Coordinates of C-alpha atoms in Angstrom, one line a residue:
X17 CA -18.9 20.1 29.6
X18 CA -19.6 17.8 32.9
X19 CA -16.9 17.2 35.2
X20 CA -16.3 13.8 34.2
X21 CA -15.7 14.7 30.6
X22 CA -13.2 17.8 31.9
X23 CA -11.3 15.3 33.9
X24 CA -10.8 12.8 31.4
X25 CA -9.4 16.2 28.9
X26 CA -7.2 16.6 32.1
X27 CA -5.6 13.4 32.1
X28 CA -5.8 12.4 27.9
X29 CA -2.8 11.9 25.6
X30 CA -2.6 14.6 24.0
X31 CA -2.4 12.4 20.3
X32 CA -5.3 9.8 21.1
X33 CA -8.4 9.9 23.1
X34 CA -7.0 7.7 26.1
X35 CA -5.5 7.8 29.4
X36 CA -2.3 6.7 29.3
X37 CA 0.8 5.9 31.3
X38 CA 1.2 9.5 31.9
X39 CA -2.0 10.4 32.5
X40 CA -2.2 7.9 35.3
X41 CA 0.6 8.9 37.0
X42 CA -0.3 12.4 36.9
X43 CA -4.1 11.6 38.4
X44 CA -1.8 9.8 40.9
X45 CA -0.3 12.7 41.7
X46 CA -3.3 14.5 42.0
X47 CA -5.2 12.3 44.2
X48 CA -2.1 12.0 46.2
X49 CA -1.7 7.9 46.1
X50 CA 1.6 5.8 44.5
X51 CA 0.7 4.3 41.2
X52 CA 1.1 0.9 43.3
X53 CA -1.8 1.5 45.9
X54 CA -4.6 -0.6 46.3
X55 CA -6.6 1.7 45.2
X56 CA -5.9 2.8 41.8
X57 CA -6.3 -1.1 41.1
X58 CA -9.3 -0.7 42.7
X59 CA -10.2 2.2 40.1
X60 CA -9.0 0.5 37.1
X61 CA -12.0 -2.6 38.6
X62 CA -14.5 0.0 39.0
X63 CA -13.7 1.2 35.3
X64 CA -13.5 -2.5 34.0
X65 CA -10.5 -1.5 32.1
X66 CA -9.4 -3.7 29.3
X67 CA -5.4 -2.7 29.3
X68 CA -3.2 -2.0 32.2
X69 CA -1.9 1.9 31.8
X70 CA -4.9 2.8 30.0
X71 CA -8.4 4.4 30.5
X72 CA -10.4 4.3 27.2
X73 CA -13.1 7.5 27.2
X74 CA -15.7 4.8 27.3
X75 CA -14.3 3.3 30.3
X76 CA -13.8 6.5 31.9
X77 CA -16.9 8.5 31.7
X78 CA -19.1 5.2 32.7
X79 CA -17.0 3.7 35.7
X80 CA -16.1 7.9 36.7
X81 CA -20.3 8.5 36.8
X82 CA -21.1 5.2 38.4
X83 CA -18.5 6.5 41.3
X84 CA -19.6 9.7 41.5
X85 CA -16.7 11.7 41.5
X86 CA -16.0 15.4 39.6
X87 CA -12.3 15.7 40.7
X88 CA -9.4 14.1 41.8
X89 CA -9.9 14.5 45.9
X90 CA -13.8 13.4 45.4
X91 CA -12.6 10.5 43.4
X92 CA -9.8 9.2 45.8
X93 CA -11.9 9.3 48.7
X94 CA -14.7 7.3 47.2
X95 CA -12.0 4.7 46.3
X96 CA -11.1 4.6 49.7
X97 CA -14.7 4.1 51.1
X98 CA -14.9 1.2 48.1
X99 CA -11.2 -0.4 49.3
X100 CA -12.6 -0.7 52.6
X101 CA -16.1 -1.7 51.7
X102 CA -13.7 -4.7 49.6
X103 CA -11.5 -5.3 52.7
X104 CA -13.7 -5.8 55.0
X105 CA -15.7 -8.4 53.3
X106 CA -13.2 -10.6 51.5
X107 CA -16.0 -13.5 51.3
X108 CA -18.7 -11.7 49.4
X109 CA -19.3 -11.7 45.5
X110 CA -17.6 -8.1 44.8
X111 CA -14.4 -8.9 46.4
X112 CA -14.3 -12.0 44.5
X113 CA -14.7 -10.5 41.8
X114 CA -11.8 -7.9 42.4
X115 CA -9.7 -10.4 43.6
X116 CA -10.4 -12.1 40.1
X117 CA -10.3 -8.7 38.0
X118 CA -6.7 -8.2 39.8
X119 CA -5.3 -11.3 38.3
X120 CA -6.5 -11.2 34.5
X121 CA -5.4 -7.3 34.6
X122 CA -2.0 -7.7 36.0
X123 CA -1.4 -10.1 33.9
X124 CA 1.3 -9.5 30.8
X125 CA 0.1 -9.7 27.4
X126 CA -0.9 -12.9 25.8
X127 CA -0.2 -14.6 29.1
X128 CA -2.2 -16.8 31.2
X129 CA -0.1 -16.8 34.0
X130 CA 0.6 -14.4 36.2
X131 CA 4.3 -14.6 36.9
X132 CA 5.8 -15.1 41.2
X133 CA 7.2 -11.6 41.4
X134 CA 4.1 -10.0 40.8
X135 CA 2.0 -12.9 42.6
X136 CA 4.2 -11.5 45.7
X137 CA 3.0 -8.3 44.9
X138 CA 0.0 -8.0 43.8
X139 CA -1.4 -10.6 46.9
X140 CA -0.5 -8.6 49.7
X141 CA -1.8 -5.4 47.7
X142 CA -5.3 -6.9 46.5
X143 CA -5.8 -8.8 50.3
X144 CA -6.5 -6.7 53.8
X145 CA -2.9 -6.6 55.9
X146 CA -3.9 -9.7 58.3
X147 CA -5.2 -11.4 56.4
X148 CA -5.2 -15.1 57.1
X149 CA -2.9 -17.2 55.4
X150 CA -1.7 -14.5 53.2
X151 CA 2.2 -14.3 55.0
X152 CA 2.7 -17.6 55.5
X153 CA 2.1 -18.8 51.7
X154 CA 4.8 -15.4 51.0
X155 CA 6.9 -17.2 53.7
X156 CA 5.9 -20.3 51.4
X157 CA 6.9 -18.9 48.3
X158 CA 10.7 -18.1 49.2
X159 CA 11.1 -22.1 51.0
X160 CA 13.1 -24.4 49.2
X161 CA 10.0 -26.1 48.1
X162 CA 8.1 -22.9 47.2
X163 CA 11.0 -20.7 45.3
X164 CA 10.5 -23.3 42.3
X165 CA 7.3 -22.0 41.5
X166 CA 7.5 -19.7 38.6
X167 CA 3.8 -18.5 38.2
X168 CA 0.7 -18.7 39.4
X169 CA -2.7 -19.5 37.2
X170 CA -6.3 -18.4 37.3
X171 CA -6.8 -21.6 39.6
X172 CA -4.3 -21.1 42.2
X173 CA -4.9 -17.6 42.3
X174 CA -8.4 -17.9 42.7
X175 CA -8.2 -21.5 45.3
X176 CA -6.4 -19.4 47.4
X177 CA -8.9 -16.7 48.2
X178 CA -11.0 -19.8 49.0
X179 CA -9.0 -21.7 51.2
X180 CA -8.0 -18.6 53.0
X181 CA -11.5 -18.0 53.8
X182 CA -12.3 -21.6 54.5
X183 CA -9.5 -23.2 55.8
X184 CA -8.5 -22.4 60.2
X185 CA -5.1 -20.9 60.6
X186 CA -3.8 -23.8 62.4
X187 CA -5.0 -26.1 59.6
X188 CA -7.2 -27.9 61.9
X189 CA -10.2 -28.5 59.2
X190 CA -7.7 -29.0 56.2
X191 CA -8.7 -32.1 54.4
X192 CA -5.6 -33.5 52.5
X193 CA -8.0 -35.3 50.3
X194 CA -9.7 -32.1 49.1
X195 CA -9.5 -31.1 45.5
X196 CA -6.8 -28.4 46.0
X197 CA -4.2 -27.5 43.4
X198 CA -1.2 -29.1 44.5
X199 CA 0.5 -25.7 45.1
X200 CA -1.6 -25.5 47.9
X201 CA -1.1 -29.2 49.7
X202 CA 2.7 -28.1 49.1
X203 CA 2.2 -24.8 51.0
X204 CA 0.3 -26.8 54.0
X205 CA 2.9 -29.5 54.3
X206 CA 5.2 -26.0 54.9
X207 CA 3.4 -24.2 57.0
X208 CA 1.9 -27.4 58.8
X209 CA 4.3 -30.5 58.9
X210 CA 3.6 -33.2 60.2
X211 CA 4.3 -33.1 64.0

């Protein structure tokens, strides 16, 4: 048997040819990261898994070879050279796509949302610590103003990863005009009011 297959035995349920829950956090354990770091999201991306707490077999063995790992200590430092890889280029088609992939998987069941509490998560997880305009939409998100929103969609989610790329920390080349969601023109007239 190859490694890949032997690790995917290690981590199985027991009653159904998946990684579960369990499994997870055991390979969690193993690879010495919390079940909330960065990088097993960025696993589950590599993997192009389908359902959050689960590794199919098919998933597994193609997104395990493609990384090129054969244990748990191999596999957890080729995330890390992937995270940073991801970090350090937030503007460039694989983050984008991560930052995408991050969304639609966190998302709950049969939802199209993704709801604020994990938003205020899952941002500061998926983006680098720094990085611009990420704490001051948080600070944004507890205001007066922001605390009503409930949820975020696919099109806030993904504006934002846009304007914080695109738009100067001291909103200097924010067009109030532009075709941003709302959300957005609320959380500049926060961060930015009018002098």
């Amino acid at each position: 048997k190859n490694p890949v297959e032997e690790m995917f035995e290690t981590y199985k349920e027991s009653d159904e040819d998946k990684i579960g829950p369990e499994g997870i956090m055991k390979l969690c354990e193993d690879m010495g990261i919390e079940p909330t770091d960065v990088r097993l999201l960025v696993f589950a991306w590599q993997l192009r898994a389908s359902q959050q707490g689960y590794f199919s077999r098919q998933e597994w063995s193609q997104g395990v070879e493609m990384i090129r790992a054969n244990s748990a200590q191999t596999l957890v430092s080729r995330l890390q050279v992937i995270t940073q890889s991801l970090h350090a280029a937030t503007n460039t088609a694989p983050f984008k796509d991560f930052y995408k992939f991050a969304f639609r998987f966190s998302r709950s069941s049969g939802q199209k949302s993704l709801d604020i509490d994990t938003v205020k998560v899952l941002l500061p997880m998926v983006l680098p610590g720094g990085h611009a305009h990420m704490t001051k939409l948080l600070d944004f998100l507890e205001s007066d103003v922001g605390s009503k929103i409930k949820a975020f969609n696919e099109d806030q989610w993904t504006s934002f990863l846009l304007f914080s790329t695109q738009i100067a920390q001291d909103f200097s080349n924010f067009d109030p005009d532009g075709a941003w969601p709302s959300l957005l023109d609320d959380y500049v007239a926060f961060a930015n009011p009018p002098a």
